[in-house]
Amino acid sequence: MKKQLEAFVSPLTAFSIINYERGEVLSLSPSLYQRLLPAENYLVIDSWGAGVAGGRLSASTRVNEHGRRVSYNSAPFTLSIKGASTQCVFNISQHGGQVFYTSTTPHGTVYPRAVLYNDVIGGVALMVKEPAEIARKKNVKNPTKSHGRSYLSEDGCKTKGVASVTASSSIVIPDTEKFSFLTNANMYFSGTLYEVMDGVLVRVHDRIIDDAGSWGGWGGDCALTDDENNLYPDGISMLMIDDGFSEGKATIEFNHNPLDKTVTITVLSHTSKVCDLRDLTEVGEPFPYTICFAL
C-alpha cells in the first residue's frame, strides 16, 4: 500500500495513535488530551500502551459557543513519541484554516481517515513502527446505527475514500422526499429542522457526532416541518449550519414549489472546507439527497 505521508484537516479534528511496537510503552511529549465517553470528559495522558491502537486525542481542548468542550489542535506544535528502541516525531503546522500533519522520522507514518469520501476526513492516524507488509482491512468495524444515522469510529474509517461524482451545489427533489446529512463535525442549526426519531418528526437543533464517539457520520431523515403530508413550507426557507466556533458555516436554501411538487435545495454560501449536495447511493448508502458539511 502506498503510504499517505501527510494530512490536511480542521483544528477540530482529533487524531489517534497506533502503536505496532508490541513490547514498548511509549512516552508522549507534550501530554495529550484523550476524549472519553461521555464525550465532554477528557483524560490527560503522557504515555501510550504497547500494541495499543485508537483513541481520540488532541493537544488541547476548547469550549465552543454553545458551552461544549471539544478537542482542538492549535498549531504549530511537535509531537514526540518515544520508546526504548523507537522515536517518532510528528510536526503539526498551520496553513490557513487547516492543520497539516507530517512525519519527520522513518518509524512514523501519517494516514488521513476518510468518512466515505476522500474530502471528508474524520481524523488522522499516527502510525508507530508500522510493518512494511501488513494486511490492512478496510471498514473492519461496521458503523454504529441510531435513528437512521450511521457513525464511524476510527477503525471503521477508510485509509482513502472515493471521489464523489454526484456532488453539486443545487438539486431538485420531490416534495415528498426527506433529506439527510454527511459530516465530520458537530453541527448546530439555525432555522427550523425536523428529523424522524422513533417514527415521528421531531425538532432538532444540532447533530453532535462527539456524543456517539465517532469520527463522522451520515444519514437521518430530515424535513422542514413536522407534517408528514407537507414536509416543506411553500416558498423559500433557509437553514444555517455552524461548527460551534463560527469558523465553518453554511447557508442552505430550500425553495418549495407546490405547483410542480418539487423542492430545490441550494448551497448559497459556505466557509466550511466542503459543503455540497451528494447522492450517497454512489457509495452504497440509501440516502440520495444528502447535504455534505465537512471541515
PDB file of C-alpha atoms in Angstrom:
ATOM      1  CA  MET A   1       0.000   0.000   0.000  1.00  0.00           C
ATOM      2  CA  LYS A   2       1.250   3.458  -0.830  1.00  0.00           C
ATOM      3  CA  LYS A   3       1.708   5.419   2.372  1.00  0.00           C
ATOM      4  CA  GLN A   4      -0.093   8.669   2.956  1.00  0.00           C
ATOM      5  CA  LEU A   5       2.620  10.839   4.490  1.00  0.00           C
ATOM      6  CA  GLU A   6       0.586  13.938   5.252  1.00  0.00           C
ATOM      7  CA  ALA A   7      -2.906  15.133   6.110  1.00  0.00           C
ATOM      8  CA  PHE A   8      -4.733  18.477   5.942  1.00  0.00           C
ATOM      9  CA  VAL A   9      -7.569  18.675   8.484  1.00  0.00           C
ATOM     10  CA  SER A  10      -9.506  21.100  10.674  1.00  0.00           C
ATOM     11  CA  PRO A  11      -8.098  22.106  14.100  1.00  0.00           C
ATOM     12  CA  LEU A  12     -11.251  20.431  15.481  1.00  0.00           C
ATOM     13  CA  THR A  13     -10.225  17.065  14.027  1.00  0.00           C
ATOM     14  CA  ALA A  14      -8.895  14.552  16.546  1.00  0.00           C
ATOM     15  CA  PHE A  15      -6.076  12.084  15.905  1.00  0.00           C
ATOM     16  CA  SER A  16      -5.250   8.571  17.079  1.00  0.00           C
ATOM     17  CA  ILE A  17      -2.024   6.694  17.786  1.00  0.00           C
ATOM     18  CA  ILE A  18      -1.478   3.167  16.508  1.00  0.00           C
ATOM     19  CA  ASN A  19       1.497   1.527  18.218  1.00  0.00           C
ATOM     20  CA  TYR A  20       2.700  -1.536  16.335  1.00  0.00           C
ATOM     21  CA  GLU A  21       5.551  -1.962  18.835  1.00  0.00           C
ATOM     22  CA  ARG A  22       4.038  -4.717  20.983  1.00  0.00           C
ATOM     23  CA  GLY A  23       6.734  -4.660  23.644  1.00  0.00           C
ATOM     24  CA  GLU A  24       7.054  -0.940  24.380  1.00  0.00           C
ATOM     25  CA  VAL A  25       5.027   1.611  26.272  1.00  0.00           C
ATOM     26  CA  LEU A  26       5.614   4.946  24.555  1.00  0.00           C
ATOM     27  CA  SER A  27       6.094   8.330  26.202  1.00  0.00           C
ATOM     28  CA  LEU A  28       4.337  11.369  24.750  1.00  0.00           C
ATOM     29  CA  SER A  29       5.610  14.930  24.656  1.00  0.00           C
ATOM     30  CA  PRO A  30       3.695  17.138  25.081  1.00  0.00           C
ATOM     31  CA  SER A  31       0.960  15.465  27.117  1.00  0.00           C
ATOM     32  CA  LEU A  32      -2.260  14.905  25.191  1.00  0.00           C
ATOM     33  CA  TYR A  33      -5.971  15.039  25.908  1.00  0.00           C
ATOM     34  CA  GLN A  34      -7.836  11.771  25.355  1.00  0.00           C
ATOM     35  CA  ARG A  35     -11.559  12.141  24.893  1.00  0.00           C
ATOM     36  CA  LEU A  36     -13.685   9.671  26.801  1.00  0.00           C
ATOM     37  CA  LEU A  37     -17.400   8.911  26.805  1.00  0.00           C
ATOM     38  CA  PRO A  38     -19.463  10.810  27.847  1.00  0.00           C
ATOM     39  CA  ALA A  39     -17.951  12.965  25.142  1.00  0.00           C
ATOM     40  CA  GLU A  40     -17.026  16.018  27.218  1.00  0.00           C
ATOM     41  CA  ASN A  41     -14.804  14.022  29.594  1.00  0.00           C
ATOM     42  CA  TYR A  42     -11.069  14.176  28.926  1.00  0.00           C
ATOM     43  CA  LEU A  43      -8.059  12.407  30.412  1.00  0.00           C
ATOM     44  CA  VAL A  44      -4.595  13.985  30.262  1.00  0.00           C
ATOM     45  CA  ILE A  45      -2.084  11.316  29.217  1.00  0.00           C
ATOM     46  CA  ASP A  46       1.697  11.274  28.826  1.00  0.00           C
ATOM     47  CA  SER A  47       2.156   7.661  27.669  1.00  0.00           C
ATOM     48  CA  TRP A  48       0.664   5.203  25.195  1.00  0.00           C
ATOM     49  CA  GLY A  49       0.406   1.452  25.762  1.00  0.00           C
ATOM     50  CA  ALA A  50       2.306  -1.317  23.992  1.00  0.00           C
ATOM     51  CA  GLY A  51       0.353  -2.566  21.000  1.00  0.00           C
ATOM     52  CA  VAL A  52      -2.488  -0.112  21.659  1.00  0.00           C
ATOM     53  CA  ALA A  53      -4.365   1.392  18.717  1.00  0.00           C
ATOM     54  CA  GLY A  54      -7.023   4.086  18.563  1.00  0.00           C
ATOM     55  CA  GLY A  55      -8.048   6.909  20.857  1.00  0.00           C
ATOM     56  CA  ARG A  56      -9.487  10.341  20.155  1.00  0.00           C
ATOM     57  CA  LEU A  57      -6.577  12.604  21.004  1.00  0.00           C
ATOM     58  CA  SER A  58      -5.764  16.302  20.799  1.00  0.00           C
ATOM     59  CA  ALA A  59      -3.125  18.732  22.010  1.00  0.00           C
ATOM     60  CA  SER A  60      -5.717  20.886  23.785  1.00  0.00           C
ATOM     61  CA  THR A  61      -9.436  21.450  24.264  1.00  0.00           C
ATOM     62  CA  ARG A  62     -11.700  24.461  23.846  1.00  0.00           C
ATOM     63  CA  VAL A  63     -15.230  25.398  24.829  1.00  0.00           C
ATOM     64  CA  ASN A  64     -17.359  26.320  21.824  1.00  0.00           C
ATOM     65  CA  GLU A  65     -20.068  28.967  21.528  1.00  0.00           C
ATOM     66  CA  HIS A  66     -22.644  26.504  22.831  1.00  0.00           C
ATOM     67  CA  GLY A  67     -20.731  25.673  26.008  1.00  0.00           C
ATOM     68  CA  ARG A  68     -19.472  22.294  24.808  1.00  0.00           C
ATOM     69  CA  ARG A  69     -15.872  21.269  25.459  1.00  0.00           C
ATOM     70  CA  VAL A  70     -14.295  19.809  22.325  1.00  0.00           C
ATOM     71  CA  SER A  71     -10.935  18.614  21.039  1.00  0.00           C
ATOM     72  CA  TYR A  72      -8.786  21.324  19.478  1.00  0.00           C
ATOM     73  CA  ASN A  73      -5.324  21.243  17.920  1.00  0.00           C
ATOM     74  CA  SER A  74      -3.662  24.642  17.926  1.00  0.00           C
ATOM     75  CA  ALA A  75      -0.710  24.631  15.552  1.00  0.00           C
ATOM     76  CA  PRO A  76       2.199  24.721  15.376  1.00  0.00           C
ATOM     77  CA  PHE A  77       3.478  22.045  17.726  1.00  0.00           C
ATOM     78  CA  THR A  78       5.713  18.984  17.576  1.00  0.00           C
ATOM     79  CA  LEU A  79       4.592  15.637  18.973  1.00  0.00           C
ATOM     80  CA  SER A  80       7.374  13.324  20.109  1.00  0.00           C
ATOM     81  CA  ILE A  81       6.574   9.648  20.710  1.00  0.00           C
ATOM     82  CA  LYS A  82       9.420   7.683  22.298  1.00  0.00           C
ATOM     83  CA  GLY A  83      10.145   4.156  23.424  1.00  0.00           C
ATOM     84  CA  ALA A  84      13.296   2.281  24.386  1.00  0.00           C
ATOM     85  CA  SER A  85      14.029   1.498  20.735  1.00  0.00           C
ATOM     86  CA  THR A  86      11.639   3.840  18.969  1.00  0.00           C
ATOM     87  CA  GLN A  87      11.398   7.559  18.357  1.00  0.00           C
ATOM     88  CA  CYS A  88       8.813   9.214  16.150  1.00  0.00           C
ATOM     89  CA  VAL A  89       8.379  12.925  15.604  1.00  0.00           C
ATOM     90  CA  PHE A  90       5.268  14.413  14.023  1.00  0.00           C
ATOM     91  CA  ASN A  91       5.083  18.068  13.013  1.00  0.00           C
ATOM     92  CA  ILE A  92       1.710  19.794  13.149  1.00  0.00           C
ATOM     93  CA  SER A  93       1.670  23.162  11.389  1.00  0.00           C
ATOM     94  CA  GLN A  94      -0.943  25.723  10.370  1.00  0.00           C
ATOM     95  CA  HIS A  95      -1.799  26.514   6.756  1.00  0.00           C
ATOM     96  CA  GLY A  96      -4.707  28.919   6.505  1.00  0.00           C
ATOM     97  CA  GLY A  97      -7.582  27.458   8.477  1.00  0.00           C
ATOM     98  CA  GLN A  98      -6.241  23.901   8.201  1.00  0.00           C
ATOM     99  CA  VAL A  99      -3.776  21.897  10.291  1.00  0.00           C
ATOM    100  CA  PHE A 100      -1.043  19.998   8.431  1.00  0.00           C
ATOM    101  CA  TYR A 101       0.355  16.700   9.819  1.00  0.00           C
ATOM    102  CA  THR A 102       3.708  15.300   8.660  1.00  0.00           C
ATOM    103  CA  SER A 103       6.154  12.712   9.973  1.00  0.00           C
ATOM    104  CA  THR A 104       9.840  13.612  10.149  1.00  0.00           C
ATOM    105  CA  THR A 105      11.181  10.195  11.212  1.00  0.00           C
ATOM    106  CA  PRO A 106      11.210   6.820   9.418  1.00  0.00           C
ATOM    107  CA  HIS A 107       9.257   4.967  12.127  1.00  0.00           C
ATOM    108  CA  GLY A 108       6.288   7.342  11.946  1.00  0.00           C
ATOM    109  CA  THR A 109       3.579   7.450   9.296  1.00  0.00           C
ATOM    110  CA  VAL A 110       0.552   9.712   8.872  1.00  0.00           C
ATOM    111  CA  TYR A 111      -2.738   8.445   7.477  1.00  0.00           C
ATOM    112  CA  PRO A 112      -5.893  10.527   6.991  1.00  0.00           C
ATOM    113  CA  ARG A 113      -9.068   8.641   7.904  1.00  0.00           C
ATOM    114  CA  ALA A 114     -11.857   9.177   5.374  1.00  0.00           C
ATOM    115  CA  VAL A 115     -15.591   9.107   6.062  1.00  0.00           C
ATOM    116  CA  LEU A 116     -16.842   7.559   2.797  1.00  0.00           C
ATOM    117  CA  TYR A 117     -15.183  10.263   0.658  1.00  0.00           C
ATOM    118  CA  ASN A 118     -11.597  11.441   0.301  1.00  0.00           C
ATOM    119  CA  ASP A 119     -12.575  15.062   1.013  1.00  0.00           C
ATOM    120  CA  VAL A 120     -14.401  14.222   4.270  1.00  0.00           C
ATOM    121  CA  ILE A 121     -11.608  13.418   6.731  1.00  0.00           C
ATOM    122  CA  GLY A 122     -12.836  12.227  10.112  1.00  0.00           C
ATOM    123  CA  GLY A 123      -9.449  12.010  11.807  1.00  0.00           C
ATOM    124  CA  VAL A 124      -5.742  11.343  11.458  1.00  0.00           C
ATOM    125  CA  ALA A 125      -3.965   8.113  12.419  1.00  0.00           C
ATOM    126  CA  LEU A 126      -0.348   8.407  13.563  1.00  0.00           C
ATOM    127  CA  MET A 127       1.348   5.040  12.994  1.00  0.00           C
ATOM    128  CA  VAL A 128       4.354   3.993  15.080  1.00  0.00           C
ATOM    129  CA  LYS A 129       6.643   1.313  13.598  1.00  0.00           C
ATOM    130  CA  GLU A 130       4.144   0.129  11.035  1.00  0.00           C
ATOM    131  CA  PRO A 131       5.317  -3.182   9.484  1.00  0.00           C
ATOM    132  CA  ALA A 132       6.488  -2.925   5.884  1.00  0.00           C
ATOM    133  CA  GLU A 133       3.941  -5.537   4.785  1.00  0.00           C
ATOM    134  CA  ILE A 134       0.595  -5.515   6.566  1.00  0.00           C
ATOM    135  CA  ALA A 135      -2.792  -6.841   5.548  1.00  0.00           C
ATOM    136  CA  ARG A 136      -4.830  -3.735   6.246  1.00  0.00           C
ATOM    137  CA  LYS A 137      -8.551  -4.405   6.207  1.00  0.00           C
ATOM    138  CA  LYS A 138     -10.859  -1.585   5.262  1.00  0.00           C
ATOM    139  CA  ASN A 139     -14.009  -0.970   7.271  1.00  0.00           C
ATOM    140  CA  VAL A 140     -13.064  -3.575   9.880  1.00  0.00           C
ATOM    141  CA  LYS A 141     -15.758  -2.268  12.181  1.00  0.00           C
ATOM    142  CA  ASN A 142     -19.244  -1.626  10.878  1.00  0.00           C
ATOM    143  CA  PRO A 143     -20.891   1.755  11.504  1.00  0.00           C
ATOM    144  CA  THR A 144     -22.929   2.243  14.657  1.00  0.00           C
ATOM    145  CA  LYS A 145     -26.544   2.998  13.766  1.00  0.00           C
ATOM    146  CA  SER A 146     -29.042   5.152  15.663  1.00  0.00           C
ATOM    147  CA  HIS A 147     -32.326   6.719  14.463  1.00  0.00           C
ATOM    148  CA  GLY A 148     -31.406   6.165  10.820  1.00  0.00           C
ATOM    149  CA  ARG A 149     -27.955   7.698  11.274  1.00  0.00           C
ATOM    150  CA  SER A 150     -24.645   5.874  10.820  1.00  0.00           C
ATOM    151  CA  TYR A 151     -21.499   6.746  12.775  1.00  0.00           C
ATOM    152  CA  LEU A 152     -17.923   5.623  12.097  1.00  0.00           C
ATOM    153  CA  SER A 153     -15.222   5.099  14.701  1.00  0.00           C
ATOM    154  CA  GLU A 154     -11.518   5.259  13.825  1.00  0.00           C
ATOM    155  CA  ASP A 155     -11.288   1.570  12.938  1.00  0.00           C
ATOM    156  CA  GLY A 156     -14.288   1.871  10.634  1.00  0.00           C
ATOM    157  CA  CYS A 157     -12.853   4.712   8.542  1.00  0.00           C
ATOM    158  CA  LYS A 158     -11.083   4.046   5.284  1.00  0.00           C
ATOM    159  CA  THR A 159      -7.461   4.976   4.719  1.00  0.00           C
ATOM    160  CA  LYS A 160      -8.605   6.518   1.468  1.00  0.00           C
ATOM    161  CA  GLY A 161     -12.153   7.380   0.430  1.00  0.00           C
ATOM    162  CA  VAL A 162     -13.570   7.830  -3.038  1.00  0.00           C
ATOM    163  CA  ALA A 163     -14.193  10.990  -5.027  1.00  0.00           C
ATOM    164  CA  SER A 164     -17.844  11.946  -5.375  1.00  0.00           C
ATOM    165  CA  VAL A 165     -19.186  12.111  -8.913  1.00  0.00           C
ATOM    166  CA  THR A 166     -22.587  13.444  -7.823  1.00  0.00           C
ATOM    167  CA  ALA A 167     -21.501  16.482  -5.774  1.00  0.00           C
ATOM    168  CA  SER A 168     -23.468  19.582  -6.767  1.00  0.00           C
ATOM    169  CA  SER A 169     -24.337  22.991  -5.370  1.00  0.00           C
ATOM    170  CA  SER A 170     -28.043  22.533  -6.138  1.00  0.00           C
ATOM    171  CA  ILE A 171     -30.511  19.677  -6.618  1.00  0.00           C
ATOM    172  CA  VAL A 172     -34.250  19.311  -7.212  1.00  0.00           C
ATOM    173  CA  ILE A 173     -36.148  16.679  -5.231  1.00  0.00           C
ATOM    174  CA  PRO A 174     -39.819  15.624  -4.982  1.00  0.00           C
ATOM    175  CA  ASP A 175     -41.538  17.428  -2.113  1.00  0.00           C
ATOM    176  CA  THR A 176     -42.498  14.044  -0.652  1.00  0.00           C
ATOM    177  CA  GLU A 177     -38.838  13.149  -0.044  1.00  0.00           C
ATOM    178  CA  LYS A 178     -36.738  13.873   3.039  1.00  0.00           C
ATOM    179  CA  PHE A 179     -33.039  14.775   3.030  1.00  0.00           C
ATOM    180  CA  SER A 180     -30.033  13.724   5.106  1.00  0.00           C
ATOM    181  CA  PHE A 181     -26.571  14.880   6.187  1.00  0.00           C
ATOM    182  CA  LEU A 182     -22.965  13.718   5.872  1.00  0.00           C
ATOM    183  CA  THR A 183     -20.435  15.337   8.194  1.00  0.00           C
ATOM    184  CA  ASN A 184     -17.135  15.032  10.041  1.00  0.00           C
ATOM    185  CA  ALA A 185     -18.056  17.731  12.566  1.00  0.00           C
ATOM    186  CA  ASN A 186     -20.572  18.741  15.183  1.00  0.00           C
ATOM    187  CA  MET A 187     -23.328  20.759  13.511  1.00  0.00           C
ATOM    188  CA  TYR A 188     -25.559  23.434  15.037  1.00  0.00           C
ATOM    189  CA  PHE A 189     -28.640  24.552  13.117  1.00  0.00           C
ATOM    190  CA  SER A 190     -30.374  27.917  12.792  1.00  0.00           C
ATOM    191  CA  GLY A 191     -33.748  27.636  11.128  1.00  0.00           C
ATOM    192  CA  THR A 192     -36.484  25.064  11.512  1.00  0.00           C
ATOM    193  CA  LEU A 193     -35.311  21.464  11.119  1.00  0.00           C
ATOM    194  CA  TYR A 194     -37.108  18.223  11.931  1.00  0.00           C
ATOM    195  CA  GLU A 195     -35.820  14.659  11.897  1.00  0.00           C
ATOM    196  CA  VAL A 196     -37.526  11.291  12.190  1.00  0.00           C
ATOM    197  CA  MET A 197     -36.935   9.804  15.644  1.00  0.00           C
ATOM    198  CA  ASP A 198     -38.753   6.583  16.535  1.00  0.00           C
ATOM    199  CA  GLY A 199     -41.102   7.112  13.618  1.00  0.00           C
ATOM    200  CA  VAL A 200     -42.026  10.717  14.471  1.00  0.00           C
ATOM    201  CA  LEU A 201     -40.705  14.016  13.066  1.00  0.00           C
ATOM    202  CA  VAL A 202     -39.226  15.961  15.994  1.00  0.00           C
ATOM    203  CA  ARG A 203     -37.463  19.339  16.150  1.00  0.00           C
ATOM    204  CA  VAL A 204     -33.663  19.151  16.230  1.00  0.00           C
ATOM    205  CA  HIS A 205     -31.215  21.959  16.928  1.00  0.00           C
ATOM    206  CA  ASP A 206     -27.905  20.172  16.433  1.00  0.00           C
ATOM    207  CA  ARG A 207     -26.180  16.954  15.444  1.00  0.00           C
ATOM    208  CA  ILE A 208     -23.287  16.095  17.763  1.00  0.00           C
ATOM    209  CA  ILE A 209     -21.021  13.339  16.472  1.00  0.00           C
ATOM    210  CA  ASP A 210     -18.971  13.582  19.691  1.00  0.00           C
ATOM    211  CA  ASP A 211     -21.874  12.044  21.609  1.00  0.00           C
ATOM    212  CA  ALA A 212     -21.506   8.899  19.517  1.00  0.00           C
ATOM    213  CA  GLY A 213     -17.721   8.852  19.992  1.00  0.00           C
ATOM    214  CA  SER A 214     -17.433   8.897  16.218  1.00  0.00           C
ATOM    215  CA  TRP A 215     -15.154  10.366  13.579  1.00  0.00           C
ATOM    216  CA  GLY A 216     -18.012  11.185  11.256  1.00  0.00           C
ATOM    217  CA  GLY A 217     -21.483  10.166  10.264  1.00  0.00           C
ATOM    218  CA  TRP A 218     -24.265  10.290   7.726  1.00  0.00           C
ATOM    219  CA  GLY A 219     -27.937   9.587   7.254  1.00  0.00           C
ATOM    220  CA  GLY A 220     -31.104  10.624   9.016  1.00  0.00           C
ATOM    221  CA  ASP A 221     -34.473  11.514   7.508  1.00  0.00           C
ATOM    222  CA  CYS A 222     -34.966  15.288   7.734  1.00  0.00           C
ATOM    223  CA  ALA A 223     -37.618  17.830   6.744  1.00  0.00           C
ATOM    224  CA  LEU A 224     -38.523  21.446   7.487  1.00  0.00           C
ATOM    225  CA  THR A 225     -41.900  20.714   9.124  1.00  0.00           C
ATOM    226  CA  ASP A 226     -43.333  18.068  11.438  1.00  0.00           C
ATOM    227  CA  ASP A 227     -46.129  17.238   8.977  1.00  0.00           C
ATOM    228  CA  GLU A 228     -45.539  14.025   7.014  1.00  0.00           C
ATOM    229  CA  ASN A 229     -48.069  15.204   4.429  1.00  0.00           C
ATOM    230  CA  ASN A 230     -46.360  18.564   3.893  1.00  0.00           C
ATOM    231  CA  LEU A 231     -42.634  18.262   4.599  1.00  0.00           C
ATOM    232  CA  TYR A 232     -41.657  21.750   3.384  1.00  0.00           C
ATOM    233  CA  PRO A 233     -43.249  25.206   3.761  1.00  0.00           C
ATOM    234  CA  ASP A 234     -44.298  26.817   0.493  1.00  0.00           C
ATOM    235  CA  GLY A 235     -41.754  29.197  -0.991  1.00  0.00           C
ATOM    236  CA  ILE A 236     -38.252  29.851   0.302  1.00  0.00           C
ATOM    237  CA  SER A 237     -36.892  28.624   3.640  1.00  0.00           C
ATOM    238  CA  MET A 238     -33.347  28.953   4.963  1.00  0.00           C
ATOM    239  CA  LEU A 239     -31.231  26.605   7.071  1.00  0.00           C
ATOM    240  CA  MET A 240     -27.905  27.710   8.540  1.00  0.00           C
ATOM    241  CA  ILE A 241     -25.216  25.286   9.756  1.00  0.00           C
ATOM    242  CA  ASP A 242     -22.403  26.200  12.162  1.00  0.00           C
ATOM    243  CA  ASP A 243     -19.488  24.189  13.587  1.00  0.00           C
ATOM    244  CA  GLY A 244     -19.810  25.769  17.035  1.00  0.00           C
ATOM    245  CA  PHE A 245     -16.973  28.261  16.538  1.00  0.00           C
ATOM    246  CA  SER A 246     -18.437  30.212  13.599  1.00  0.00           C
ATOM    247  CA  GLU A 247     -15.389  29.175  11.560  1.00  0.00           C
ATOM    248  CA  GLY A 248     -17.148  26.591   9.413  1.00  0.00           C
ATOM    249  CA  LYS A 249     -20.600  27.821   8.366  1.00  0.00           C
ATOM    250  CA  ALA A 250     -23.078  27.209   5.557  1.00  0.00           C
ATOM    251  CA  THR A 251     -26.363  28.658   4.330  1.00  0.00           C
ATOM    252  CA  ILE A 252     -28.775  26.292   2.589  1.00  0.00           C
ATOM    253  CA  GLU A 253     -31.876  27.447   0.686  1.00  0.00           C
ATOM    254  CA  PHE A 254     -34.997  25.321   0.221  1.00  0.00           C
ATOM    255  CA  ASN A 255     -37.399  26.551  -2.461  1.00  0.00           C
ATOM    256  CA  HIS A 256     -40.672  24.595  -2.376  1.00  0.00           C
ATOM    257  CA  ASN A 257     -42.846  24.911  -5.465  1.00  0.00           C
ATOM    258  CA  PRO A 258     -46.217  23.362  -4.501  1.00  0.00           C
ATOM    259  CA  LEU A 259     -47.479  23.566  -8.096  1.00  0.00           C
ATOM    260  CA  ASP A 260     -44.935  21.145  -9.525  1.00  0.00           C
ATOM    261  CA  LYS A 261     -44.402  19.427  -6.145  1.00  0.00           C
ATOM    262  CA  THR A 262     -40.639  19.937  -6.072  1.00  0.00           C
ATOM    263  CA  VAL A 263     -38.086  21.383  -3.676  1.00  0.00           C
ATOM    264  CA  THR A 264     -34.889  22.982  -4.965  1.00  0.00           C
ATOM    265  CA  ILE A 265     -32.096  22.686  -2.391  1.00  0.00           C
ATOM    266  CA  THR A 266     -29.180  25.079  -2.965  1.00  0.00           C
ATOM    267  CA  VAL A 267     -25.945  25.781  -1.104  1.00  0.00           C
ATOM    268  CA  LEU A 268     -25.929  29.582  -1.156  1.00  0.00           C
ATOM    269  CA  SER A 269     -22.644  30.067   0.701  1.00  0.00           C
ATOM    270  CA  HIS A 270     -20.220  28.298   2.994  1.00  0.00           C
ATOM    271  CA  THR A 271     -16.944  28.808   4.854  1.00  0.00           C
ATOM    272  CA  SER A 272     -16.544  25.121   5.700  1.00  0.00           C
ATOM    273  CA  LYS A 273     -13.967  23.195   3.685  1.00  0.00           C
ATOM    274  CA  VAL A 274     -16.731  21.270   1.925  1.00  0.00           C
ATOM    275  CA  CYS A 275     -20.441  21.939   1.537  1.00  0.00           C
ATOM    276  CA  ASP A 276     -22.394  20.427  -1.325  1.00  0.00           C
ATOM    277  CA  LEU A 277     -25.204  18.009  -2.144  1.00  0.00           C
ATOM    278  CA  ARG A 278     -24.481  14.337  -2.843  1.00  0.00           C
ATOM    279  CA  ASP A 279     -26.226  11.113  -3.748  1.00  0.00           C
ATOM    280  CA  LEU A 280     -24.862   8.591  -1.248  1.00  0.00           C
ATOM    281  CA  THR A 281     -26.219   5.679  -3.241  1.00  0.00           C
ATOM    282  CA  GLU A 282     -22.963   6.041  -5.210  1.00  0.00           C
ATOM    283  CA  VAL A 283     -21.172   4.636  -2.128  1.00  0.00           C
ATOM    284  CA  GLY A 284     -23.847   2.102  -1.274  1.00  0.00           C
ATOM    285  CA  GLU A 285     -25.829   4.130   1.264  1.00  0.00           C
ATOM    286  CA  PRO A 286     -29.615   4.674   0.896  1.00  0.00           C
ATOM    287  CA  PHE A 287     -29.553   8.478   1.093  1.00  0.00           C
ATOM    288  CA  PRO A 288     -29.885  10.080  -2.360  1.00  0.00           C
ATOM    289  CA  TYR A 289     -30.464  13.653  -1.120  1.00  0.00           C
ATOM    290  CA  THR A 290     -27.617  14.467   1.264  1.00  0.00           C
ATOM    291  CA  ILE A 291     -26.147  17.748   2.462  1.00  0.00           C
ATOM    292  CA  CYS A 292     -22.394  17.235   2.921  1.00  0.00           C
ATOM    293  CA  PHE A 293     -20.873  19.621   5.503  1.00  0.00           C
ATOM    294  CA  ALA A 294     -17.215  18.943   6.288  1.00  0.00           C
ATOM    295  CA  LEU A 295     -14.373  20.850   7.938  1.00  0.00           C
TER     296      LEU A 295
END
